[in-house]
CSV table of C-alpha atoms and ligand atoms in Angstrom, one decimal:
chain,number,residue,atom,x,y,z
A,1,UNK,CA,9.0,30.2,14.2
A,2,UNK,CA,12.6,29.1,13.1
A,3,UNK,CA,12.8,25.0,12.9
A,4,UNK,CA,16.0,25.1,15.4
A,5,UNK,CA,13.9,26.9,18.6
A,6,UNK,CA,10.8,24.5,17.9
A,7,UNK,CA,12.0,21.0,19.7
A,8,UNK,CA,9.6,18.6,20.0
A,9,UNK,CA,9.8,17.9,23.8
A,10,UNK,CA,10.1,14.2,24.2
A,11,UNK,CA,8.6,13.8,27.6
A,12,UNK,CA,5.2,16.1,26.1
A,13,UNK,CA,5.6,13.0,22.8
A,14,UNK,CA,5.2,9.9,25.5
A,15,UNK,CA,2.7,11.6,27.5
A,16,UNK,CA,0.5,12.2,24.1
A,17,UNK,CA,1.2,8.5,23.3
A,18,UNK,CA,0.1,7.5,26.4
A,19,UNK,CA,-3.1,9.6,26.1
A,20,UNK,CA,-3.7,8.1,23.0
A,21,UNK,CA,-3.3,4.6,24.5
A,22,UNK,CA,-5.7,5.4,27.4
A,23,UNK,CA,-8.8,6.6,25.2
A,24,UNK,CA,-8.1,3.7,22.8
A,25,UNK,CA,-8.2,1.2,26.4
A,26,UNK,CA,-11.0,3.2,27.3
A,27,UNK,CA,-13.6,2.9,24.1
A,28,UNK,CA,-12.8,-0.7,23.1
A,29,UNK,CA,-16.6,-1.4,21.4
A,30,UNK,CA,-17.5,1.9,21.0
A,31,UNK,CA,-15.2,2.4,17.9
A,32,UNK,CA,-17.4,2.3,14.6
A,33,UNK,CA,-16.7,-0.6,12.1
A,34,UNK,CA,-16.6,0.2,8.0
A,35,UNK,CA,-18.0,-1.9,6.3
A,36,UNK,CA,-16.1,-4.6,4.5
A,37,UNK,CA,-13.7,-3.9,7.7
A,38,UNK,CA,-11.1,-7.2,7.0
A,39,UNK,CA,-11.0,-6.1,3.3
A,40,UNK,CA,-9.6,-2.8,4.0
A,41,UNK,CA,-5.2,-1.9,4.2
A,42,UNK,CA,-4.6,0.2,7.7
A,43,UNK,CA,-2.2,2.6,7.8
A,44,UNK,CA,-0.4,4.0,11.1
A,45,UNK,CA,1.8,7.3,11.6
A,46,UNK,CA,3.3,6.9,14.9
A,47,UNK,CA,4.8,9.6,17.5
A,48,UNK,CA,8.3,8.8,16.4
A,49,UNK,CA,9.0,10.8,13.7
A,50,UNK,CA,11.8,8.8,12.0
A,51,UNK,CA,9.4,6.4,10.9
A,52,UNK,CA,6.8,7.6,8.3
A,53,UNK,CA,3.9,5.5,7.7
A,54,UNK,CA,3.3,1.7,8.2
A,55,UNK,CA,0.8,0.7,5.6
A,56,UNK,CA,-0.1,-2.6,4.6
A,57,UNK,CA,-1.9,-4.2,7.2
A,58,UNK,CA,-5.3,-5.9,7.8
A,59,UNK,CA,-7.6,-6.9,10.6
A,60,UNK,CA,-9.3,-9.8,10.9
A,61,UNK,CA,-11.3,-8.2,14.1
A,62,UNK,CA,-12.7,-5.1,16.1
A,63,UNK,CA,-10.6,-6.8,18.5
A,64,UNK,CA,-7.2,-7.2,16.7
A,65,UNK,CA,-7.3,-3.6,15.5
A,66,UNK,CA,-8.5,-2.2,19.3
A,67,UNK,CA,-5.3,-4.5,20.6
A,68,UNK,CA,-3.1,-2.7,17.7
A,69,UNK,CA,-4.4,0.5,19.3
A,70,UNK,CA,-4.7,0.3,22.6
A,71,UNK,CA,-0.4,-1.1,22.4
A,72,UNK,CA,0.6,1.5,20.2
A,73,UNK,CA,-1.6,4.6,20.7
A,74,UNK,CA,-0.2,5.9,16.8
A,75,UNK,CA,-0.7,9.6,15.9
A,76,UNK,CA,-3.2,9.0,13.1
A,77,UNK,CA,-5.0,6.6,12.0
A,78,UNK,CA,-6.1,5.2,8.2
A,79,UNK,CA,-7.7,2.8,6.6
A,80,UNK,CA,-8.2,2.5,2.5
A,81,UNK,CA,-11.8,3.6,0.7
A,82,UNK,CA,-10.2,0.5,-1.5
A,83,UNK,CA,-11.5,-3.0,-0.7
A,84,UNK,CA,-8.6,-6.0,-1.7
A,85,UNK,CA,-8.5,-9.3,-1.3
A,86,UNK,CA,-5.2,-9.3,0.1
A,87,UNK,CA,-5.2,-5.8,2.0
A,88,UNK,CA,-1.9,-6.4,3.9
A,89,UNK,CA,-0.1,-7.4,0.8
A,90,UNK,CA,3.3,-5.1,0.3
A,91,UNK,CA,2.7,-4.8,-3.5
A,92,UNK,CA,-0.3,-2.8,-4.7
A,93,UNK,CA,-0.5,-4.8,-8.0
A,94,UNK,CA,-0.2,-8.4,-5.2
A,95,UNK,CA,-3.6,-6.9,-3.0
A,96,UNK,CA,-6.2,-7.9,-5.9
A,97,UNK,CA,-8.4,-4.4,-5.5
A,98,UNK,CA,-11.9,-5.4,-5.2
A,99,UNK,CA,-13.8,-1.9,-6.1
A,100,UNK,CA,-13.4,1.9,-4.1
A,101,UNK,CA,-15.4,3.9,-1.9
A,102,UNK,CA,-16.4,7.2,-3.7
A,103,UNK,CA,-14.8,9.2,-1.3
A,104,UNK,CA,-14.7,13.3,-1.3
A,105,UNK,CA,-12.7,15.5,1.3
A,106,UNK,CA,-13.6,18.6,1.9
A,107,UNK,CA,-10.7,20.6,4.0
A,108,UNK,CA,-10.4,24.4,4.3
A,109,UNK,CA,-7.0,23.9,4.0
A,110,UNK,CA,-7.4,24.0,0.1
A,111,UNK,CA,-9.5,26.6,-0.2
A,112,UNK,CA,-9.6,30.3,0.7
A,113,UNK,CA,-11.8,31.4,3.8
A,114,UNK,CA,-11.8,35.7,4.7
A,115,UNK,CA,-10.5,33.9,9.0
A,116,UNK,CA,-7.1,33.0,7.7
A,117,UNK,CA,-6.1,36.2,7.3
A,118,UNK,CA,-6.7,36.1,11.4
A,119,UNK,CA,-5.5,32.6,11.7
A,120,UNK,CA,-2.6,31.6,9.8
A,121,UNK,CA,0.9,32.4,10.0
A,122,UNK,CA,4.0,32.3,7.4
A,123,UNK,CA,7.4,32.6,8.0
A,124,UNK,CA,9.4,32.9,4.6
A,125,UNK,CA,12.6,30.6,5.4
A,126,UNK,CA,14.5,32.8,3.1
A,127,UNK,CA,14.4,36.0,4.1
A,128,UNK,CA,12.8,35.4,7.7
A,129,UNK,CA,9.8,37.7,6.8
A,130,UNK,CA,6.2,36.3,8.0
A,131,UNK,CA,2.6,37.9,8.3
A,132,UNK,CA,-0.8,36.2,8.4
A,133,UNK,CA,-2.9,34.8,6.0
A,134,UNK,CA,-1.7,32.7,3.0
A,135,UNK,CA,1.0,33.9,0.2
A,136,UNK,CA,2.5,31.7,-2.5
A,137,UNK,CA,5.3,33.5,-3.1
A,138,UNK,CA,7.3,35.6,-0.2
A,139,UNK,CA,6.6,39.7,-0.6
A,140,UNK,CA,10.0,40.7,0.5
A,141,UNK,CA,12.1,38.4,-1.2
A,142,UNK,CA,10.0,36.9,-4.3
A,143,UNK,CA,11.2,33.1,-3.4
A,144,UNK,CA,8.4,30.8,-1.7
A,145,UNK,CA,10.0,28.6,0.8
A,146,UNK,CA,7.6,28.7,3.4
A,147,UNK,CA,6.6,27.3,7.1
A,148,UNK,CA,3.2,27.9,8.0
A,149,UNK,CA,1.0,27.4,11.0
A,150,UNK,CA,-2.7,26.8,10.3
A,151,UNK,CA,-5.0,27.0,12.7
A,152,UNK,CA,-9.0,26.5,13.1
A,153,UNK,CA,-11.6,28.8,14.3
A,154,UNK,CA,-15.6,28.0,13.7
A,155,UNK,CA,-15.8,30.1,10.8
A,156,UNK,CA,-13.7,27.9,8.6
A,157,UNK,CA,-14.8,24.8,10.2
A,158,UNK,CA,-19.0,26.1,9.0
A,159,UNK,CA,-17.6,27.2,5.1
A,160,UNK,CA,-16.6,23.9,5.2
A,161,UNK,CA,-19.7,22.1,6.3
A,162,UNK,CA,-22.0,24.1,4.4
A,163,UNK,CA,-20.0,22.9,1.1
A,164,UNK,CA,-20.8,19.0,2.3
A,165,UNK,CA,-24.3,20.3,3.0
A,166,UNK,CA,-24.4,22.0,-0.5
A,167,UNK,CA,-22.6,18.5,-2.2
A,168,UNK,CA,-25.5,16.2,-0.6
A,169,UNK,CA,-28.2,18.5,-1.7
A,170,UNK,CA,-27.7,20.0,-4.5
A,171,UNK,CA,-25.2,17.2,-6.5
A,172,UNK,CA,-25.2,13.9,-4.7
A,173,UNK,CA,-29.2,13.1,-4.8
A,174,UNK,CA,-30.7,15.5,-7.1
A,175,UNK,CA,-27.9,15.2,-10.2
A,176,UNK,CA,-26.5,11.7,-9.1
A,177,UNK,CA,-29.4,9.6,-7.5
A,178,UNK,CA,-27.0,8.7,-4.7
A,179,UNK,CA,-29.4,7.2,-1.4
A,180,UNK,CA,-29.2,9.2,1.4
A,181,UNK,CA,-28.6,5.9,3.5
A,182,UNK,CA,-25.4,5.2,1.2
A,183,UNK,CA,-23.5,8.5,2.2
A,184,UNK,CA,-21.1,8.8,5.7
A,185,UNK,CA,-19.9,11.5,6.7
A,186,UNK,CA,-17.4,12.5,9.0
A,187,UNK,CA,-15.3,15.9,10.9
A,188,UNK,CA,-11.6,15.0,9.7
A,189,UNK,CA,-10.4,15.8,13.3
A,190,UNK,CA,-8.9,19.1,12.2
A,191,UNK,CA,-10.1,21.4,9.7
A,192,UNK,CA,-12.6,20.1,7.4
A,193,UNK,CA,-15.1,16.8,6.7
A,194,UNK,CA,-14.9,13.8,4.5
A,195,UNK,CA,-17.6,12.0,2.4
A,196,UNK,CA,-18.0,8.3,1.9
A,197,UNK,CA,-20.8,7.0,-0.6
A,198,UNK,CA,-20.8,3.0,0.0
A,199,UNK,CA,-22.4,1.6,-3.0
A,200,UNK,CA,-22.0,-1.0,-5.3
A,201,UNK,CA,-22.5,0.1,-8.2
A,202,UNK,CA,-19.9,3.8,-7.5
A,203,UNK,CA,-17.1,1.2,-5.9
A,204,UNK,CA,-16.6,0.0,-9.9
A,205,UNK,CA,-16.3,3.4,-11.1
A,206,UNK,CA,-12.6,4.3,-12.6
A,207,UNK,CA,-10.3,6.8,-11.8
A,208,UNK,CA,-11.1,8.6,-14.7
A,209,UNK,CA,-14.9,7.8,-14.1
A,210,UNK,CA,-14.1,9.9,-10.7
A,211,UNK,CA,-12.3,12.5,-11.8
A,212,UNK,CA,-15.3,13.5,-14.1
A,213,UNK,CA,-17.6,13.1,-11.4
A,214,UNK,CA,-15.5,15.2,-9.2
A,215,UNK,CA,-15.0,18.1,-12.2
A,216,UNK,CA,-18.8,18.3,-12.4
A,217,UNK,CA,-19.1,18.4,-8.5
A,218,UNK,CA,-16.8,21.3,-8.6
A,219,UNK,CA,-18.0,22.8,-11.2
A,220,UNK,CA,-14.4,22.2,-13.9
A,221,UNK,CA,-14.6,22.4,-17.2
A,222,UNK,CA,-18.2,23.4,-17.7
A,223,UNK,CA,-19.0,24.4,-21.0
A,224,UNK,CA,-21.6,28.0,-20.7
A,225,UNK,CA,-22.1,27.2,-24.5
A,226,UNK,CA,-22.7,23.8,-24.3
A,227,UNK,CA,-25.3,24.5,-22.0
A,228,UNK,CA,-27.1,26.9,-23.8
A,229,UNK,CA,-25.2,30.7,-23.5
A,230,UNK,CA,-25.0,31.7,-26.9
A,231,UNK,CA,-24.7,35.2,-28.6
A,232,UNK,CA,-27.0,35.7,-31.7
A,233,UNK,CA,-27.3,39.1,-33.7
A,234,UNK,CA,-26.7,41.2,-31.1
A,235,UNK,CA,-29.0,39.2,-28.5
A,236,UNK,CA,-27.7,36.7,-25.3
A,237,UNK,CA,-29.8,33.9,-25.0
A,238,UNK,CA,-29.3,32.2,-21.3
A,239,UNK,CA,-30.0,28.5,-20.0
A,240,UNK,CA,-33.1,27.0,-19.7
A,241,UNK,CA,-34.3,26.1,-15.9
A,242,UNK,CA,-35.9,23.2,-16.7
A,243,UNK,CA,-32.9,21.6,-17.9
A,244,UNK,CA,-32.0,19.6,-14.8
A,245,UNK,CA,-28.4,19.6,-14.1
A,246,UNK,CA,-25.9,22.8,-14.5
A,247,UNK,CA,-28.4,25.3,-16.5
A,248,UNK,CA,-31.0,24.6,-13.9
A,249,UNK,CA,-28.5,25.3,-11.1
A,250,UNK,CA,-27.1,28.4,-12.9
A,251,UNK,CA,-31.0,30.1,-13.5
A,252,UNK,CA,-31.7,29.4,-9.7
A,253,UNK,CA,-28.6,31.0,-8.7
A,254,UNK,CA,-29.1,33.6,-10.9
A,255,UNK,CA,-32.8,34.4,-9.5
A,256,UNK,CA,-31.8,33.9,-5.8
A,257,UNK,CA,-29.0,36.6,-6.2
A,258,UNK,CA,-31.5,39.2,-8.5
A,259,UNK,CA,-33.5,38.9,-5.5
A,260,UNK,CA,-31.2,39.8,-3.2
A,261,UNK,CA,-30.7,43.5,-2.0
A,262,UNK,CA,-28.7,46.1,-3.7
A,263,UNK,CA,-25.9,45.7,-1.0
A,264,UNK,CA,-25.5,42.4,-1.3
A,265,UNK,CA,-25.0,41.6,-5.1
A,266,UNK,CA,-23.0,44.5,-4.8
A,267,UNK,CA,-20.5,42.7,-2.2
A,268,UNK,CA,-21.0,39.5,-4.2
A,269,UNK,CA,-19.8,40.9,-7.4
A,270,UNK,CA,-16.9,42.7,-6.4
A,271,UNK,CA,-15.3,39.4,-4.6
A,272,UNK,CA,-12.2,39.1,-6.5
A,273,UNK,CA,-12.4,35.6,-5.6
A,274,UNK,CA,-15.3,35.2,-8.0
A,275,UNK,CA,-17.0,37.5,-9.9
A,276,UNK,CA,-14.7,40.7,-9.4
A,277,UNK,CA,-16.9,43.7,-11.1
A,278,UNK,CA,-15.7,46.9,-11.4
A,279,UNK,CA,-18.3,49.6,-9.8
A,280,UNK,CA,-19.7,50.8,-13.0
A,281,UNK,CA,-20.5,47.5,-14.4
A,282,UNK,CA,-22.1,46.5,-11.2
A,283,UNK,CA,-24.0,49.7,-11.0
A,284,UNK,CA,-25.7,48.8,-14.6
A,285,UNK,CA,-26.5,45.5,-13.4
A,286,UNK,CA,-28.3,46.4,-10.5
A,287,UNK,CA,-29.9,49.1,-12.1
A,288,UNK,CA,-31.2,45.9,-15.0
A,289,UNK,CA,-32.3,43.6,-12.0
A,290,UNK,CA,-36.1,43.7,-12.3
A,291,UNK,CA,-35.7,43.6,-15.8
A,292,UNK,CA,-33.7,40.4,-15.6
A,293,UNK,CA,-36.0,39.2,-13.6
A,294,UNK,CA,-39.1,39.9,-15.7
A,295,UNK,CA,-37.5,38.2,-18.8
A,296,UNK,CA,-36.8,35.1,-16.6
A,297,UNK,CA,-40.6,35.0,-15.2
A,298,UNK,CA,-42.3,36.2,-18.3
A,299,UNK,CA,-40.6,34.3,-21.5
A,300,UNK,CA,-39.7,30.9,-22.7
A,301,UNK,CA,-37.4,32.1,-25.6
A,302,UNK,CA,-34.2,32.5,-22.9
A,303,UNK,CA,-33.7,36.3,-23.8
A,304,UNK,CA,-31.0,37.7,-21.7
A,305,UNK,CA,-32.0,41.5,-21.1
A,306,UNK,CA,-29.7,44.3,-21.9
A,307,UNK,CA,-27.5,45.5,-19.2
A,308,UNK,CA,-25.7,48.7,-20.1
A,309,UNK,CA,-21.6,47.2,-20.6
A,310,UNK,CA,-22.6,43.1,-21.0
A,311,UNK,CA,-21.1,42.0,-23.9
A,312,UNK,CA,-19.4,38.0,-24.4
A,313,UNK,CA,-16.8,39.4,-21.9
A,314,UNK,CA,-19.1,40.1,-19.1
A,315,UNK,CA,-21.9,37.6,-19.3
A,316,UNK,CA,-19.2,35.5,-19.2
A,317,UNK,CA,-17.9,36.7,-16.2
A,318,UNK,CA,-20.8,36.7,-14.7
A,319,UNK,CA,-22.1,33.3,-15.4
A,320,UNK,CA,-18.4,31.9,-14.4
A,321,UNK,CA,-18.8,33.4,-11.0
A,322,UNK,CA,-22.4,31.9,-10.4
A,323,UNK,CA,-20.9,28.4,-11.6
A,324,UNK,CA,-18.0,28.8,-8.6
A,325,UNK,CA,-20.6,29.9,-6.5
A,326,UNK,CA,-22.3,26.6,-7.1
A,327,UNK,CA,-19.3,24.4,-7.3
A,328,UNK,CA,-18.1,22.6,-4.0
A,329,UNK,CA,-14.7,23.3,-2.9
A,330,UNK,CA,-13.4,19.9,-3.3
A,331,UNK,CA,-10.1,18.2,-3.1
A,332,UNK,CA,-10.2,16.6,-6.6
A,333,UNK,CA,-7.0,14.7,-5.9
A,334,UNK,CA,-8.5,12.7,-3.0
A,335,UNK,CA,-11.6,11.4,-4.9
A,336,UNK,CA,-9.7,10.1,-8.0
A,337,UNK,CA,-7.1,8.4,-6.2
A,338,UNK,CA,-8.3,4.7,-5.6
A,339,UNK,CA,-5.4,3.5,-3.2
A,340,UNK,CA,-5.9,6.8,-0.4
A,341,UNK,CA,-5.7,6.0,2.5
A,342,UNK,CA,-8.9,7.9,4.9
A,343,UNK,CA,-8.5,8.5,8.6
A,344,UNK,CA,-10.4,6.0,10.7
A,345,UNK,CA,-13.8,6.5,12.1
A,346,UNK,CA,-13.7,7.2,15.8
A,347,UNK,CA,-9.7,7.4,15.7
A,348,UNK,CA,-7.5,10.7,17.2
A,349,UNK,CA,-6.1,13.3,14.6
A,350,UNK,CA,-2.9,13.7,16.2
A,351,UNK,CA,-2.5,17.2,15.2
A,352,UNK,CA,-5.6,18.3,17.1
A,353,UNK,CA,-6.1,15.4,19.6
A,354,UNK,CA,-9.7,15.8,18.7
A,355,UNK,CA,-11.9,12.4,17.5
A,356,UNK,CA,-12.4,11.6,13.8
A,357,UNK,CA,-16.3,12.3,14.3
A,358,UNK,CA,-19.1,10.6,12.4
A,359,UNK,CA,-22.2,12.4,11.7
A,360,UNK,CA,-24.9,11.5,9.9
A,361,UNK,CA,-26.4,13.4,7.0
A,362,UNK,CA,-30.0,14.2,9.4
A,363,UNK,CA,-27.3,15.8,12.2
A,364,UNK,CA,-24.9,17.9,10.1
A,365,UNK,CA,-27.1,20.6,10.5
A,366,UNK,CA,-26.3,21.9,13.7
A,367,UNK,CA,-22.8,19.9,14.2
A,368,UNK,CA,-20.6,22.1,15.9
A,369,UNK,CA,-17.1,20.4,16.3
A,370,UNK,CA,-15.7,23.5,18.7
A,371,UNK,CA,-18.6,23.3,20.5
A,372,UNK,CA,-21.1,20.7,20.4
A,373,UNK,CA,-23.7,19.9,22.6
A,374,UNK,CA,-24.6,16.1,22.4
A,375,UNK,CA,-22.2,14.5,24.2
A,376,UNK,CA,-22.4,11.2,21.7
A,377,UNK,CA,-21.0,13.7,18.6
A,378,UNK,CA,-18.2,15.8,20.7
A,379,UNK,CA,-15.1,15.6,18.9
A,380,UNK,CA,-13.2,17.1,21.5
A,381,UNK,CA,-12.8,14.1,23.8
A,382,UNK,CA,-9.9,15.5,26.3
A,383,UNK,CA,-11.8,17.5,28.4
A,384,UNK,CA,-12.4,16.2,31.6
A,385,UNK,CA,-15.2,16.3,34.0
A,386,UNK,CA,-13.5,18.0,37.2
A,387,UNK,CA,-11.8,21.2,36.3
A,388,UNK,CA,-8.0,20.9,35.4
A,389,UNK,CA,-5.7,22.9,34.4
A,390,UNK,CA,-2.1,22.8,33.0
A,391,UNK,CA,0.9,24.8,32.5
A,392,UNK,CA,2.9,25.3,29.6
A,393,UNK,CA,5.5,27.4,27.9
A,394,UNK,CA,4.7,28.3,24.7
A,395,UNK,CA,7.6,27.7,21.6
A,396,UNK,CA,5.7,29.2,18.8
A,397,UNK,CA,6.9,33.3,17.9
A,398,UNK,CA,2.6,33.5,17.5
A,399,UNK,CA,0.0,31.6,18.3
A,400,UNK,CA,-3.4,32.4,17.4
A,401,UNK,CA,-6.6,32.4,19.5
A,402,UNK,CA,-8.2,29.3,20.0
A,403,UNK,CA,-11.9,29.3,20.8
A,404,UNK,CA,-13.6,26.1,21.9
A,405,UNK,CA,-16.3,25.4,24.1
A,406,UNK,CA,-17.3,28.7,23.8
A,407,UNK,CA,-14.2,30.1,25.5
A,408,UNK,CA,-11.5,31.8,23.7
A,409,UNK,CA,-7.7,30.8,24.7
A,410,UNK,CA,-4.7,33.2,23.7
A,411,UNK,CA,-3.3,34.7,21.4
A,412,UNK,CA,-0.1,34.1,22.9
A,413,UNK,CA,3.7,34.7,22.0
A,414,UNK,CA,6.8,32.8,22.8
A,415,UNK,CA,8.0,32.3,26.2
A,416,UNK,CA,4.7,33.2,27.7
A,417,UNK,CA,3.6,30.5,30.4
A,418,UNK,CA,0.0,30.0,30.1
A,419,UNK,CA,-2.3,28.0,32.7
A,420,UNK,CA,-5.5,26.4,29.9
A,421,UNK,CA,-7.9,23.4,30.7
A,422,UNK,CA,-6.7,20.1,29.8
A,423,UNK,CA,-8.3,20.1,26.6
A,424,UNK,CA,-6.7,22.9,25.3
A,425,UNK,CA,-3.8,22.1,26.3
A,426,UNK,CA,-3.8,18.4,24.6
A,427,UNK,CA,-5.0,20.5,21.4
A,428,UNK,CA,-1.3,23.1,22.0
A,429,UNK,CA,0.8,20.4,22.8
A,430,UNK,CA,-0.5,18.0,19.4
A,431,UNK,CA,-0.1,21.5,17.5
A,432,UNK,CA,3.7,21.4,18.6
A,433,UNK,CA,3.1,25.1,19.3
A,434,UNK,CA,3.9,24.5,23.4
A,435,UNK,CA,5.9,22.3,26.2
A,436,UNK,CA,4.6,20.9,29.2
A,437,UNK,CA,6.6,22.6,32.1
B,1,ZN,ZN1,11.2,36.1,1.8
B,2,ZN,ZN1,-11.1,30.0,10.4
């Protein structure tokens, strides 16, 4: 995985630039329009790496961006959640900002999923050490200079829609009153989903305004105590369910995992991600579950029972764990930031080659961007009709398995020339992991 032995082929760069160009040709009409579309600033990464990002431009048209497109074929493609009266203007403070998309992203990149530890690579650029999964600082040699290779499997890519699922349901319209027909969503193109909410009255909200919004979404700074979790002579009183907001979330979470089986809350609270129990505590709070239950069902005074080993320390503990449990894993940084730029509806993520895919909230359900069936949703736009296949020579020391359409490709190591359907091999060749030979 050493920088030197990975060249980017030039020849493989023009061919995915032409690519590009040919499915920009090819949908002219067919790619979705935001709203507000000539209010918006574009940004472009292109192929040549020299150049970072060209920002600062507007379209007055469909049909001036689709010309921008279709001539340039640009690795990635972005447009602001901002709206300004002068989007192509160089200076920020010069584009007179007319109000912001609410905008969440959701990206197993920034939060921990058990398939990394398959499916991504480090390689300490210290030391030369690497293993899978994620580290922050380097085993052998303590430093944490790292190069990683991150790759995408359908577990991942489900953790991550099931946390949009969760933010839609259980935040956005119960807690926030947020119309169904004002949220679009969409599959970044690689590993994870963004939400747009398009509403007046969110598009004033501050930075600050978001960054409390986003807190409470993800379950920061919430106060047990100021929601009701109190110790009183010797007694824990608990939340009240009918309190609609975090108690209320809480109490359900706390019935739906007292009614779970033994082996389950078991698992759950030894996840050192969360709740991390040692044996003997969660042994005692098995052991009190009917009781816990019974005080929740039969009392209005908020008793909590008394589990063998609960003091402060543990009910907190506990109740933590159920409030991470109910926060979504979102990056915070992305909603408070009112200048982002988003990738464009309908455009290619050039690290994947797959299509920027919107959904809407009715189809989430049983989106599968690996493998989905209705051909209108498919995200993975390379394959072709007639069966082709391609050779390359793979640069990367490891590559993981890639599984999509239902068929799994590799692992493979370097040097190893490898035959793969067109698709897959678009999806090698954006991942910089292979050559064309
Ligand atoms: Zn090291
Ligand atoms: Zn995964």
């Amino acid at each position: 995985m050493k920088k030197d032995i990975k060249k980017v082929i030039m020849s493989d760069i023009r061919y995915l630039n032409r690519l590009f160009k040919d499915y920009y040709r090819g949908i002219r009409k067919d790619l979705p329009l935001v709203n507000s579309f000539s209010k918006r600033e574009f940004g472009f990464i292109p192929w040549d790496k020299q150049i970072r990002m060209i920002r600062h431009i507007s379209f007055s048209s469909r049909e001036n961006l689709m010309t921008n497109l279709f001539n340039n074929g640009p690795r990635h493609v972005y447009s602001s959640g901002a709206l300004y009266q002068q989007p192509e203007n160089q200076n920020m403070d010069g584009k007179g900002f007319k109000g912001c998309d609410l905008i969440i992203d959701i990206d197993a990149d920034h939060f921990y999923t058990p398939c990394k530890e398959d499916h991504d690579l480090w390689y300490c650029k210290e030391c030369g050490k690497s293993g899978q999964g994620t580290v922050t600082i380097c085993p052998s040699c303590k430093k944490s200079k790292f190069k990683t290779l991150t790759w995408i499997c359908e577990e991942c890519l489900d953790i991550a829609k099931n946390e949009i699922i969760k933010l839609i349901h259980d935040f956005l319209i119960p807690d926030f009153g947020i119309d169904l027909n004002d949220i679009r969503i969409a599959f970044s193109g690689h590993r994870g989903y963004h939400l747009k909410i398009e509403n007046e009255r969110i598009r004033t909200l501050s930075s600050d305004e978001r960054r409390e919004l986003a807190d409470y979404i993800a379950g920061e700074n919430i106060s047990l105590e100021i929601l009701g979790f109190q110790a009183k002579g010797g007694t824990f009183y608990r939340f009240s369910e009918d309190t609609i907001g975090w108690a209320q979330k809480i109490m359900r979470k706390t019935v739906e995992i007292l009614n779970k089986q033994d082996k389950e809350i078991k698992n759950l609270l030894s996840t050192n991600q969360k709740f991390n129990f040692s044996n003997n505590y969660i042994k005692s709070f098995i052991n009190s579950k009917q009781d816990f239950l019974n005080t929740i069902k039969e009392t209005k005074r908020f008793i909590l029972p008394s589990i063998e080993g609960f003091g402060i320390t543990n009910w907190n503990k506990f109740f933590t764990g159920i409030v991470h449990e109910i926060g979504v894993e979102i990056d915070t940084p992305v909603t408070i930031d009112i200048h982002r730029l988003i990738r464009y509806p309908g455009s290619l993520h050039g690290k994947t080659g797959f299509k920027v895919q919107e959904i809407l909230p009715d189809e989430i359900d049983d989106f599968n961007p690996l493998d989905e069936r209705i051909k209108r949703l498919d995200p993975i736009i390379f394959e072709s009709k007639v069966q082709t296949t391609q050779k390359l020579e793979i640069l990367e020391e490891q590559v993981p398995a890639t599984k999509i359409k239902g068929e799994k490709f590799g692992p493979y190591s370097k040097g190893e020339i490898v035959e793969v359907p067109h698709h897959i091999a678009i999806f090698l060749l954006c991942k910089e992991v292979a050559k064309t030979i």
